[in-house]
Coordinates of C-alpha atoms in Angstrom, one line a residue:
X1 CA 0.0 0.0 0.0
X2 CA 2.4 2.3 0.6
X3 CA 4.5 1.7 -2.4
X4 CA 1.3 2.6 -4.5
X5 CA 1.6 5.7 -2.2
X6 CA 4.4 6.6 -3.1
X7 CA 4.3 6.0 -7.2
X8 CA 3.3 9.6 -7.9
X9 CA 5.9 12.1 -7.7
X10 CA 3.8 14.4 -6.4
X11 CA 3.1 12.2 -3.5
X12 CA 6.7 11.5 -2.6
X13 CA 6.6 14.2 0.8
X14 CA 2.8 13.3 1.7
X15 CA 2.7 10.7 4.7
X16 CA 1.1 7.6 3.9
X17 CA -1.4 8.0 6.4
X18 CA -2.1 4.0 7.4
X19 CA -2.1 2.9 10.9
X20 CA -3.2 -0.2 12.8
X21 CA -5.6 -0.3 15.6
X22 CA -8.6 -2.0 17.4
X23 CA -11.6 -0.6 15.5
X24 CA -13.5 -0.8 18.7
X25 CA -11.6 1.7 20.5
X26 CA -11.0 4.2 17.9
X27 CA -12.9 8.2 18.6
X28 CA -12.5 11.5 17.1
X29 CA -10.3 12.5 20.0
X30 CA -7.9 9.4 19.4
X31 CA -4.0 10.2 18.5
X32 CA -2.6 8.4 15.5
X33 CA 0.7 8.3 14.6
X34 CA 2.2 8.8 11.1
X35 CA 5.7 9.2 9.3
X36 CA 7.0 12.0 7.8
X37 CA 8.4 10.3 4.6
X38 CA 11.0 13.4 4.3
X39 CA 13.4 12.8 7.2
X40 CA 11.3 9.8 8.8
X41 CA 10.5 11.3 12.1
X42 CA 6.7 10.5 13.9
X43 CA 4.1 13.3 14.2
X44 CA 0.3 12.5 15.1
X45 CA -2.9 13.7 14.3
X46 CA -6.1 13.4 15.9
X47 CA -8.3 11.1 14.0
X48 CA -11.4 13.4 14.1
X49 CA -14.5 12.5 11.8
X50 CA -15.1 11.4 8.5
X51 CA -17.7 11.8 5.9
X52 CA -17.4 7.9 4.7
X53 CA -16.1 4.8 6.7
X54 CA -16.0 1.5 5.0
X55 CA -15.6 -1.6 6.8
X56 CA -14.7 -5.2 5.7
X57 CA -13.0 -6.7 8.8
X58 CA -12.9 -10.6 9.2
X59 CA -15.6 -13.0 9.9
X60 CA -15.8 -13.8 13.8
X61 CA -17.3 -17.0 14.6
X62 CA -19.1 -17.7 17.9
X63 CA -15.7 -19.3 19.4
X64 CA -13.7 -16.0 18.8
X65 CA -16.2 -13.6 20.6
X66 CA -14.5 -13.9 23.9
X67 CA -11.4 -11.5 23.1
X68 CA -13.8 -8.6 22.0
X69 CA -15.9 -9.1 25.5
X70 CA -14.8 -5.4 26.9
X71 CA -15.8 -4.1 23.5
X72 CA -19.2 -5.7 23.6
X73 CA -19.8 -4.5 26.7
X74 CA -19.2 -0.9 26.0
X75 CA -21.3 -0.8 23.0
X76 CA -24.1 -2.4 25.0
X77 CA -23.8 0.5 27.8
X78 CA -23.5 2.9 25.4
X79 CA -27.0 1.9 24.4
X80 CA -28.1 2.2 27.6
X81 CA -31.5 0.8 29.5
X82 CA -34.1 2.3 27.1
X83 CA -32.9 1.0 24.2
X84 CA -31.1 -2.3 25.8
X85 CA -28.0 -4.9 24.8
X86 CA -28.0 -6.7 21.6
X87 CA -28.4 -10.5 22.1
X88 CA -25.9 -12.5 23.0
X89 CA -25.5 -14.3 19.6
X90 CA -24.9 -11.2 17.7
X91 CA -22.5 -11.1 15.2
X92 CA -19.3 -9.1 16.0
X93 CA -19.6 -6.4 12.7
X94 CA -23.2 -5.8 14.3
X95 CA -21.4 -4.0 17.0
X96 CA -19.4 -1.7 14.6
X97 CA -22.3 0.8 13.6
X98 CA -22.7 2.1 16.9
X99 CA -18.9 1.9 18.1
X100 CA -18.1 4.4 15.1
X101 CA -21.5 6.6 14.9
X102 CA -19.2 9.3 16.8
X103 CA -16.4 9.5 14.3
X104 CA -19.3 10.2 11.2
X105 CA -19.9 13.6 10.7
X106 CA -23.9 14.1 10.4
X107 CA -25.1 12.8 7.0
X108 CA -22.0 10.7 6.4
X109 CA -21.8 7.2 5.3
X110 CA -21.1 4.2 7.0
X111 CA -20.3 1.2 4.8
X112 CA -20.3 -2.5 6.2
X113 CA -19.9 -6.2 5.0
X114 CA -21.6 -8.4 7.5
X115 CA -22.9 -11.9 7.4
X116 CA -26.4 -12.7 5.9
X117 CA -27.5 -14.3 9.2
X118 CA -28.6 -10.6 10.3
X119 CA -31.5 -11.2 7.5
X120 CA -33.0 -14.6 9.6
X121 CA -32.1 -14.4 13.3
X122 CA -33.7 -12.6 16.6
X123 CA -30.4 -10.7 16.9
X124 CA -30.6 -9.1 12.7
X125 CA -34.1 -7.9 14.0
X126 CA -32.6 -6.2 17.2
X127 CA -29.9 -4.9 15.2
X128 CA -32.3 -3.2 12.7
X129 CA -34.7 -1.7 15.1
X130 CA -31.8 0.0 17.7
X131 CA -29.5 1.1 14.7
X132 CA -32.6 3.9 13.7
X133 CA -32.3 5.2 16.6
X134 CA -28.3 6.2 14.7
X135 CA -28.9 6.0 10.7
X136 CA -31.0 5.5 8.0
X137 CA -30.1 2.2 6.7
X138 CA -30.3 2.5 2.9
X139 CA -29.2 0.3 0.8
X140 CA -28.9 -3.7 1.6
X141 CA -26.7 -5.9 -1.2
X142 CA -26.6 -9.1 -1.9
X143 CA -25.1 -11.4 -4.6
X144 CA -27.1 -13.1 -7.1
X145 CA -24.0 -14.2 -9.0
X146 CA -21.9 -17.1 -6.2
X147 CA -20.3 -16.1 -2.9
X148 CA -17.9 -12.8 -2.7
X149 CA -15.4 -14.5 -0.2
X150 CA -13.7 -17.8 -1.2
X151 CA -11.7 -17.6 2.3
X152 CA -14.8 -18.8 4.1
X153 CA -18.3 -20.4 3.4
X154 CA -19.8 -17.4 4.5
X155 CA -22.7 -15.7 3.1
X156 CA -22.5 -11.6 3.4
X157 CA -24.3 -8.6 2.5
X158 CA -22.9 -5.3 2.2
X159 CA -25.2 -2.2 4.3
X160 CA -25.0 1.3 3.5
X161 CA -26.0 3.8 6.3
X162 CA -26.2 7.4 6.6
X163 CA -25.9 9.0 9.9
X164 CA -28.6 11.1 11.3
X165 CA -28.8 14.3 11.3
X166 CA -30.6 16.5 13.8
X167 CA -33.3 17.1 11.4
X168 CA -33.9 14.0 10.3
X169 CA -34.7 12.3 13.8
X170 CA -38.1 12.8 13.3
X171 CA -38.9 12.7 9.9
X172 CA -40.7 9.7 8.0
X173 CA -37.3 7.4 7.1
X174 CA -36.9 7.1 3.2
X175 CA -37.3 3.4 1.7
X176 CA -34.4 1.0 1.9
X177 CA -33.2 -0.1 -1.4
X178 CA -32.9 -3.8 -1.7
X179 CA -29.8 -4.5 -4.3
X180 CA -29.3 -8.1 -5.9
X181 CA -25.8 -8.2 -7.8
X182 CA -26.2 -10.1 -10.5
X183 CA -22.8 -10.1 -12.1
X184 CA -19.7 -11.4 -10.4
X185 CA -18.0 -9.3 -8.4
X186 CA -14.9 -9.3 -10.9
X187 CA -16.8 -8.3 -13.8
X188 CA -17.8 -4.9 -11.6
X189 CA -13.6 -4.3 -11.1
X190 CA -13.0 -1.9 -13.3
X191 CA -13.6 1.8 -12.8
X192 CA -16.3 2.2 -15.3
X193 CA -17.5 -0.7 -14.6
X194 CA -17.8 0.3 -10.7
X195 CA -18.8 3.8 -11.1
X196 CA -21.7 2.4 -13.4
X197 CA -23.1 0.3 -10.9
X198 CA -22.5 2.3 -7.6
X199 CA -24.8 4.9 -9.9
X200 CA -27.4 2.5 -10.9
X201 CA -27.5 2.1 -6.9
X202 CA -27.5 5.5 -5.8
X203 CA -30.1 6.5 -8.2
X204 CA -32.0 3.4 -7.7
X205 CA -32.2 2.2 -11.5
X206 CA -32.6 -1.4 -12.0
X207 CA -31.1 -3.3 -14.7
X208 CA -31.7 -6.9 -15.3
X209 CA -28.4 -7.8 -16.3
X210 CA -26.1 -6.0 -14.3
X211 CA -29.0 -5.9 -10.9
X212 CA -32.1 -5.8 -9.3
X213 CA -33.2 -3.0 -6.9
X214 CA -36.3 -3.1 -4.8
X215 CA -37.4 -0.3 -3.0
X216 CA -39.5 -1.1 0.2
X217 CA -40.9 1.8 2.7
X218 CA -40.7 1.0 6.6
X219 CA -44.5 1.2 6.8
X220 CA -44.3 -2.6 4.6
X221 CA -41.2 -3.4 6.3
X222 CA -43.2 -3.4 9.8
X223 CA -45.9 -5.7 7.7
X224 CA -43.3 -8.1 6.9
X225 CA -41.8 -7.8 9.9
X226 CA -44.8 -9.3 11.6
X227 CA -44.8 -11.8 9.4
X228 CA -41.2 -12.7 9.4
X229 CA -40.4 -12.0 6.1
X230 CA -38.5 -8.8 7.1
X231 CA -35.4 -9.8 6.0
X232 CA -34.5 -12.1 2.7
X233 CA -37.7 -12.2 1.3
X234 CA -37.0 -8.3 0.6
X235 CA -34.6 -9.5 -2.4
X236 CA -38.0 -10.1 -4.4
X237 CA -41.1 -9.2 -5.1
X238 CA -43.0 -10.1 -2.7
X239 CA -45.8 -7.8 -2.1
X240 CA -48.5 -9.6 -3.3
X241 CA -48.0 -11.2 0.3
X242 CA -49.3 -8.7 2.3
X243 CA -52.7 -9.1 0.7
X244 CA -53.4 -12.9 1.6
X245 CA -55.7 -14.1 4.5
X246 CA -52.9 -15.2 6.9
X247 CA -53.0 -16.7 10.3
X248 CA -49.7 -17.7 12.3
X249 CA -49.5 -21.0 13.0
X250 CA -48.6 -21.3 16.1
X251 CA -52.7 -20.9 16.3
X252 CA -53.3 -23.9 15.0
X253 CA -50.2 -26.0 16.0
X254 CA -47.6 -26.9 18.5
X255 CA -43.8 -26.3 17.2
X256 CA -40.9 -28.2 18.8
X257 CA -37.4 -30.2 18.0
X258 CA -37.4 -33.4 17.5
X259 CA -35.3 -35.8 20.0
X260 CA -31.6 -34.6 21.3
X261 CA -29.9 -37.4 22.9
X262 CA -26.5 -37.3 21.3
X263 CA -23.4 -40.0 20.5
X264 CA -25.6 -41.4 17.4
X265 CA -23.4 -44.3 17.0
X266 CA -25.2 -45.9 20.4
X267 CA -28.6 -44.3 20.1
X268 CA -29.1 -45.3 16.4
X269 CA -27.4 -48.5 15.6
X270 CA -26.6 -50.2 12.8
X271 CA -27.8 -53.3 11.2
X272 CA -27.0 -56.4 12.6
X273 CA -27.3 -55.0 16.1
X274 CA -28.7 -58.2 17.9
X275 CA -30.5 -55.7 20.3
X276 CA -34.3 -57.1 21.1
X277 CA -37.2 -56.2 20.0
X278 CA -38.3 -54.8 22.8
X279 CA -35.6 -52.1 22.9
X280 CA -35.9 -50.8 19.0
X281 CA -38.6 -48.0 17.7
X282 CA -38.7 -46.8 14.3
X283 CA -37.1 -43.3 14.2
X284 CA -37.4 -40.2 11.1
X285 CA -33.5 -39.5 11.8
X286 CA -33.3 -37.3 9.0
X287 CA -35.0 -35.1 6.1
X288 CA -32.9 -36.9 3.4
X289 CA -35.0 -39.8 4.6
X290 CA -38.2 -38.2 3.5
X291 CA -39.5 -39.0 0.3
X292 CA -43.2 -37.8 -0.4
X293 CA -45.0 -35.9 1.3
X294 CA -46.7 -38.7 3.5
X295 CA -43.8 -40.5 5.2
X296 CA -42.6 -43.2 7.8
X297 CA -39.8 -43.6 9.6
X298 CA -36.8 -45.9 8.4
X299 CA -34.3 -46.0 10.8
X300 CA -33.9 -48.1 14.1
X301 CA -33.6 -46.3 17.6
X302 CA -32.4 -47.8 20.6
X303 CA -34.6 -46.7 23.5
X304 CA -33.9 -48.2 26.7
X305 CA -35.5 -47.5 30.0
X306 CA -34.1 -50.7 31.9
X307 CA -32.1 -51.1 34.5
X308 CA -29.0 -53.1 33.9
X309 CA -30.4 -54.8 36.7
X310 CA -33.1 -56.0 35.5
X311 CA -32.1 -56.6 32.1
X312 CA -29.5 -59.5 32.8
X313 CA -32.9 -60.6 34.9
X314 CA -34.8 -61.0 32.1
X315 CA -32.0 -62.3 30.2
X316 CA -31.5 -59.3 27.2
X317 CA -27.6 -60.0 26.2
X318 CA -28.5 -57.9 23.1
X319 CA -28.9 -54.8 25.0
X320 CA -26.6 -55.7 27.9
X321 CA -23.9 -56.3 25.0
X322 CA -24.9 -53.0 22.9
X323 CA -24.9 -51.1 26.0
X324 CA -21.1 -52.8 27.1
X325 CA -19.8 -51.6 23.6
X326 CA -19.8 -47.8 24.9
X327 CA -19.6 -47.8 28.8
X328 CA -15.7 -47.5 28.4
X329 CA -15.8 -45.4 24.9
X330 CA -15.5 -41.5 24.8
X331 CA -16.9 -38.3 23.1
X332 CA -14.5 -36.6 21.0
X333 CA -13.0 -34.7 23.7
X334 CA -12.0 -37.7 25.6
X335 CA -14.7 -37.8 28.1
X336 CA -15.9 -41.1 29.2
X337 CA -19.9 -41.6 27.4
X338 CA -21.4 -42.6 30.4
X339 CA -20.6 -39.1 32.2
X340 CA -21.5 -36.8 29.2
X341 CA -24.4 -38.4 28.6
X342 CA -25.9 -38.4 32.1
X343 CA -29.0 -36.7 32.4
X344 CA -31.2 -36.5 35.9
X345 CA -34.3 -39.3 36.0
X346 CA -32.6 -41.3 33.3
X347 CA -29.9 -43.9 32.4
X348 CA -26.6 -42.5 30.3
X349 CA -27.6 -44.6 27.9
X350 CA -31.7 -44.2 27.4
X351 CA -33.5 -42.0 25.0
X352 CA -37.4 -41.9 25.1
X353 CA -39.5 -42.6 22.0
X354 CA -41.7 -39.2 23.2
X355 CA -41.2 -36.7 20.9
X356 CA -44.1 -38.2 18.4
X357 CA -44.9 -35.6 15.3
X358 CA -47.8 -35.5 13.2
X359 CA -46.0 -33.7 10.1
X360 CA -42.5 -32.3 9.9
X361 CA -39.9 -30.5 8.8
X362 CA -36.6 -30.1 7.7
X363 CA -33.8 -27.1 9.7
X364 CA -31.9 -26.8 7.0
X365 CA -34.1 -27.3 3.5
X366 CA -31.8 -27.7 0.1
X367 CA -33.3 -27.6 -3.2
X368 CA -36.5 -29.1 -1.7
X369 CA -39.3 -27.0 0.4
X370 CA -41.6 -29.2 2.1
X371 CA -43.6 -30.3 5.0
X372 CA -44.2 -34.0 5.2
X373 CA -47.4 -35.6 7.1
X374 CA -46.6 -39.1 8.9
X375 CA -48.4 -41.8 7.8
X376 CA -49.2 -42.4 11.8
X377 CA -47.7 -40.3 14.7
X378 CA -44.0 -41.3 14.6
X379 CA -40.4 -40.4 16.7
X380 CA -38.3 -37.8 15.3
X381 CA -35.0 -36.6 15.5
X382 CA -33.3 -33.6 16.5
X383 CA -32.6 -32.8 12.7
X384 CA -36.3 -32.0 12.3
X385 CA -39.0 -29.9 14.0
X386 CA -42.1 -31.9 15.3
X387 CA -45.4 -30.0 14.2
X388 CA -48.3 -31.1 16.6
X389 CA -52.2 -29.9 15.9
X390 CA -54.3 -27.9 18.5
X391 CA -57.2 -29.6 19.0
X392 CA -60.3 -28.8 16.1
X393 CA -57.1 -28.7 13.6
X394 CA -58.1 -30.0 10.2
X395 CA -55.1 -31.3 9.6
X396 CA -55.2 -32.5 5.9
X397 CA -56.2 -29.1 4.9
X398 CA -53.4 -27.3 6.5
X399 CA -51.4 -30.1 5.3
X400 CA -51.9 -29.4 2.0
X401 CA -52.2 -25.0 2.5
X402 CA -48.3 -25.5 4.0
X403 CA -47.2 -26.9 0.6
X404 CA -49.0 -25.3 -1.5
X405 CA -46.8 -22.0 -3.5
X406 CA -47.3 -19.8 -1.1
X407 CA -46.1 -22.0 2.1
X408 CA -43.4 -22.5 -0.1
X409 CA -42.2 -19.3 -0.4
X410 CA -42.9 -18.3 3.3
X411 CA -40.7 -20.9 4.4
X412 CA -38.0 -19.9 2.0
X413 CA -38.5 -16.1 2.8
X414 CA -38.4 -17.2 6.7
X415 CA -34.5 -18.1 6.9
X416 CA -31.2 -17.3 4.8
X417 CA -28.8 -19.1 3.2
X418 CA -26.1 -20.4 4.7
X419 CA -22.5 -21.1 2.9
X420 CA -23.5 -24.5 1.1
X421 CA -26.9 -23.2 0.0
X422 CA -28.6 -24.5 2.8
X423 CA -31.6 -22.5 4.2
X424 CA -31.4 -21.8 8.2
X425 CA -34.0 -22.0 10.2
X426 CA -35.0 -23.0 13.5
X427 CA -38.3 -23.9 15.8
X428 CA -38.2 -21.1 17.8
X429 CA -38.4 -18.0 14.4
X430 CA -41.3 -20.4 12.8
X431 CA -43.1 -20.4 16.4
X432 CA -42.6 -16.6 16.5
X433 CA -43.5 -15.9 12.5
X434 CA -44.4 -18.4 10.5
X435 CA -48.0 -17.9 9.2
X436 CA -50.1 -19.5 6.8
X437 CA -53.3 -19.7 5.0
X438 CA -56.3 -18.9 7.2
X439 CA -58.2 -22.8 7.2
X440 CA -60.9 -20.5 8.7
X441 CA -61.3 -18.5 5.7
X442 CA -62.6 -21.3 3.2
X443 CA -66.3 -22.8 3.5
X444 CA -66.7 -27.2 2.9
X445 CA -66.7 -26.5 -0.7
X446 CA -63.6 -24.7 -0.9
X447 CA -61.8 -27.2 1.4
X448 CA -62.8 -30.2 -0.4
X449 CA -61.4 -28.4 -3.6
X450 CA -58.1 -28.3 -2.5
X451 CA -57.8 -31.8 -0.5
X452 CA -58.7 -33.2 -4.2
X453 CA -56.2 -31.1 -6.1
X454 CA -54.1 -31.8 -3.4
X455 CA -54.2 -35.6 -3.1
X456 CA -52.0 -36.7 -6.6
X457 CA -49.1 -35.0 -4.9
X458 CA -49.2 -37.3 -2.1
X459 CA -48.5 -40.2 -4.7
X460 CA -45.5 -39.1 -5.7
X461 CA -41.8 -38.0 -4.7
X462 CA -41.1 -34.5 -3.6
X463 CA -39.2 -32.8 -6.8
X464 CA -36.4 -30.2 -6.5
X465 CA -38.3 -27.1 -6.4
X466 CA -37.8 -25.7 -10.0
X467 CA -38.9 -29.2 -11.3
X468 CA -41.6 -29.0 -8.8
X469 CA -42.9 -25.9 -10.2
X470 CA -43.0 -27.3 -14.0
X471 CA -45.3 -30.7 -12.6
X472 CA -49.3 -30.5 -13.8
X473 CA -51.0 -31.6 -10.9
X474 CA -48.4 -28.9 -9.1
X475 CA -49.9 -26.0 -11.1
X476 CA -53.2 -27.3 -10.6
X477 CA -53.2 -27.5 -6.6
X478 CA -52.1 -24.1 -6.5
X479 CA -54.4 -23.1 -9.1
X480 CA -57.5 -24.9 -6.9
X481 CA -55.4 -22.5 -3.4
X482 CA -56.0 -19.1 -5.4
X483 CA -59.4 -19.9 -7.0
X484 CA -60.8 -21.5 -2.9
X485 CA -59.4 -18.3 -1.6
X486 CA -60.3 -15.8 -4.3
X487 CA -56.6 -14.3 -4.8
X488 CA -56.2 -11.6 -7.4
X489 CA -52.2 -12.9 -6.9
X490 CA -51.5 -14.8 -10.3
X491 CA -49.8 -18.4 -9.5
X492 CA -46.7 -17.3 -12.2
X493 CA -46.2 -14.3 -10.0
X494 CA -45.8 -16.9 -6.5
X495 CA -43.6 -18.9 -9.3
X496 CA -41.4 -16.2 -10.1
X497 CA -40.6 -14.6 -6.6
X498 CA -40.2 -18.4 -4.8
X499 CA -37.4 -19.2 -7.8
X500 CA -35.7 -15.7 -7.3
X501 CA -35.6 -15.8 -3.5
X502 CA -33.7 -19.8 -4.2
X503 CA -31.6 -18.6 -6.8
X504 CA -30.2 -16.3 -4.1
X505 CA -29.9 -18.9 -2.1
X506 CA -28.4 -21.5 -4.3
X507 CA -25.7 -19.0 -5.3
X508 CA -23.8 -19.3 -2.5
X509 CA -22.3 -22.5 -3.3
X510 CA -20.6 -20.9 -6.2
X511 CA -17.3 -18.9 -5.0
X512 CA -16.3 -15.7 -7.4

């Protein structure tokens, strides 16, 4: 860097004016020093405050929080009581906005890469609502054209703030501009090139082959919000969502995990176990296991909730023998099985076949989007969340309204993409958000409709979803949803924004 400094003449007596330093503790009244490049002595300057700051610092996983915990804690106090801490799980560059708010002059620009989790997670919702209390976030960038970092499988936008002014702390907030690249970032290297597109940006002029911008007001935003479609389903049009009879789900059913017992190797054993009978249930260990949308489960459990007492009583060498394989083996961090598996009211080695489900499904959907019904009340894993209905619940209906387009797409708009094009989501954002169909909204005739339209997709295998989309009896379920429910929202439309939200998704496998 300083070489290129130093290539102009003209430049040869200016100081290079690069310094290290922990972005955390860095104000306008901090001293920096520098070298004079004439005789080589120090002098310092007071940092003071900038019109722009741009910040790409280094993905922190969870692990390597524990060194920034001082800096953490001062950006929580300096948000003080009213507006309170952000959670625990935030990401680190979350904490950046408000540690350099005093070293941007009013109406400057803060500039940040940060991972795309902020888009799915409690902690991107706390994030958003404290930072307008400091900025006016407005523009949000993604890629639509493969992952910008090949260093990590990390999925990133890039935010553009503006610092409040005075003024503006009471004014109606302009919309946020929702930017999809779709050209790798290499083709966008050269000045031109560059210049072109920050313009397109700033001036908020789509163009299909270079991006897409949306433009969404905070009065929507709140909509979605309630929904839980604040975040990545921006990337689209999705509008045409705010005008359907929803009703959250957690109305109509109970959301948990499946089983979490741990040390799979004694808990789900292989075949040719010799165990008994007795001591074997049938287990859905895992979405890849799921086939249709009515399903069974395929794997064998081992749930035990003998003594080993009274098994040698009864005589049960399978189990005493399976149990004897791992009372001396060890977890991975050389702990003995039998003490990290302890849990209070129950053997280290048993696991109840409780956590019975109705329908489920997945935590981390690929290029399928489903919710599978069990063929009769069946165990499930930890890799899927058990969906239970309320009592009165037709559950064949909302069976069917969860899988049509439209659940689709609220699933998908729900979570983000993780680095290998997996969506994430979990129980406890689809207990707070999800919503679906209103059942309550359709008379018998309008029900039976759809359970008929509805019922040739229960014969077959779930399709990827962009072969799922092309099937007949596909277009004509979701054709019978919109007729029974009277949407003025054409099914291409559902189509269209469900394939550009998981081409977004999907693009992350690809590094550029």
């Amino acid at each position: 860097i300083a070489t290129f400094g130093l290539a102009k003449p003209a430049l040869m007596h200016q100081a290079v004016k690069i310094f290290r330093h922990d972005a955390f503790g860095l104000e306008p009244e901090t001293d920096v020093e520098f070298r004079n490049p004439t005789d080589g002595t120090l002098f310092s300057e007071q940092l003071g405050q900038f019109n722009a700051i741009a910040s790409n610092l280094p993905f922190v996983a969870q692990a390597g929080r524990k060194q920034y915990g001082n800096a953490i804690e001062g950006v929580n106090e300096a948000l003080g009581d009213e507006l309170g801490k952000l959670p625990g799980k935030s990401d680190i560059a979350a904490y950046l906005p408000f540690a350099f708010h005093p070293m941007l002059r009013e109406g400057g620009r803060l500039g940040i890469v940060i991972t795309n989790a902020w888009l799915g997670t409690d902690w991107g919702d706390a994030f958003f609502s404290k930072l307008s209390h400091f900025y006016r976030l407005k523009f949000v960038v993604t890629s639509g054209a493969g992952r910008w970092f090949q260093n990590a499988a990390v999925v990133t936008n890039l935010l553009v703030f503006e610092k409040l002014t005075e003024a503006q702390e009471n004014d109606e907030p302009e919309p946020i501009d929702y930017v999809v690249l779709m050209r790798p970032l290499q083709e966008l290297l050269e000045p031109d090139a560059s210049e072109q597109a920050a313009a397109q940006i700033e001036m908020g002029q789509s163009h299909g082959d270079t991006m897409t911008i949306r433009s969404v007001s905070h009065t929507d935003l709140a909509r979605f919000r309630v929904l839980g479609l604040a975040g990545n389903a921006q990337f689209v049009n999705c509008d045409w969502v705010l005008d359907l009879p929803l009703t959250p789900l957690k109305d109509h059913f109970r959301i948990t995990r499946g089983m979490r017992r741990g040390w799979n190797d004694l808990f789900y054993p292989a075949d040719g176990h010799d165990i008994e009978d007795d001591y074997i249930e049938a287990v859905l260990k895992s979405p890849t296991e799921i086939d249709g949308l009515i399903s069974s489960p395929k794997t064998d459990a081992f749930c035990c909730s003998r003594t080993i007492e009274e098994l040698r009583n009864l005589g049960h060498t399978g189990a005493l023998n399976w149990i004897a394989r791992f009372e001396d083996a060890v977890n991975t961090d050389g702990k003995p099985l039998p003490e990290v598996l302890a849990k209070s009211g129950q053997m280290w080695y048993e696991m109840s076949a409780s956590s019975m489900a109705e329908i489920v499904m997945s935590l981390g959907f690929g290029d399928r989007l489903f919710i599978s019904k069990l063929a009769e009340p069946a165990f499930v894993d930890q890799r899927l969340i058990r969906i239970n209905s309320n009592d009165g619940v037709d559950l064949d209906l909302c069976h069917a309204l969860l899988n049509s387009a439209v659940g689709m797409f609220i699933i998908e708009g729900m979570g983000f993409g993780r680095g290998q094009g997996v969506l994430d989501l979990n129980k406890d954002r689809m207990g707070k958000f999800m919503h679906m169909l209103d059942p309550a909204a359709l008379n018998e005739t309008q029900i039976q409709s759809i359970k008929d339209a509805f019922s040739p997709l229960l014969e077959r295998e779930i399709l990827d979803v962009a072969d799922e989309l092309e099937e007949e009896d596909r277009q004509s379920f979701d054709d019978a949803v919109l007729q029974a429910f009277g949407l003025n929202v054409a099914r291409e439309t559902i189509y269209d924004s469900l394939l550009a939200l998981l081409a977004i998704r999907q693009t992350a496998t690809v590094e550029v």
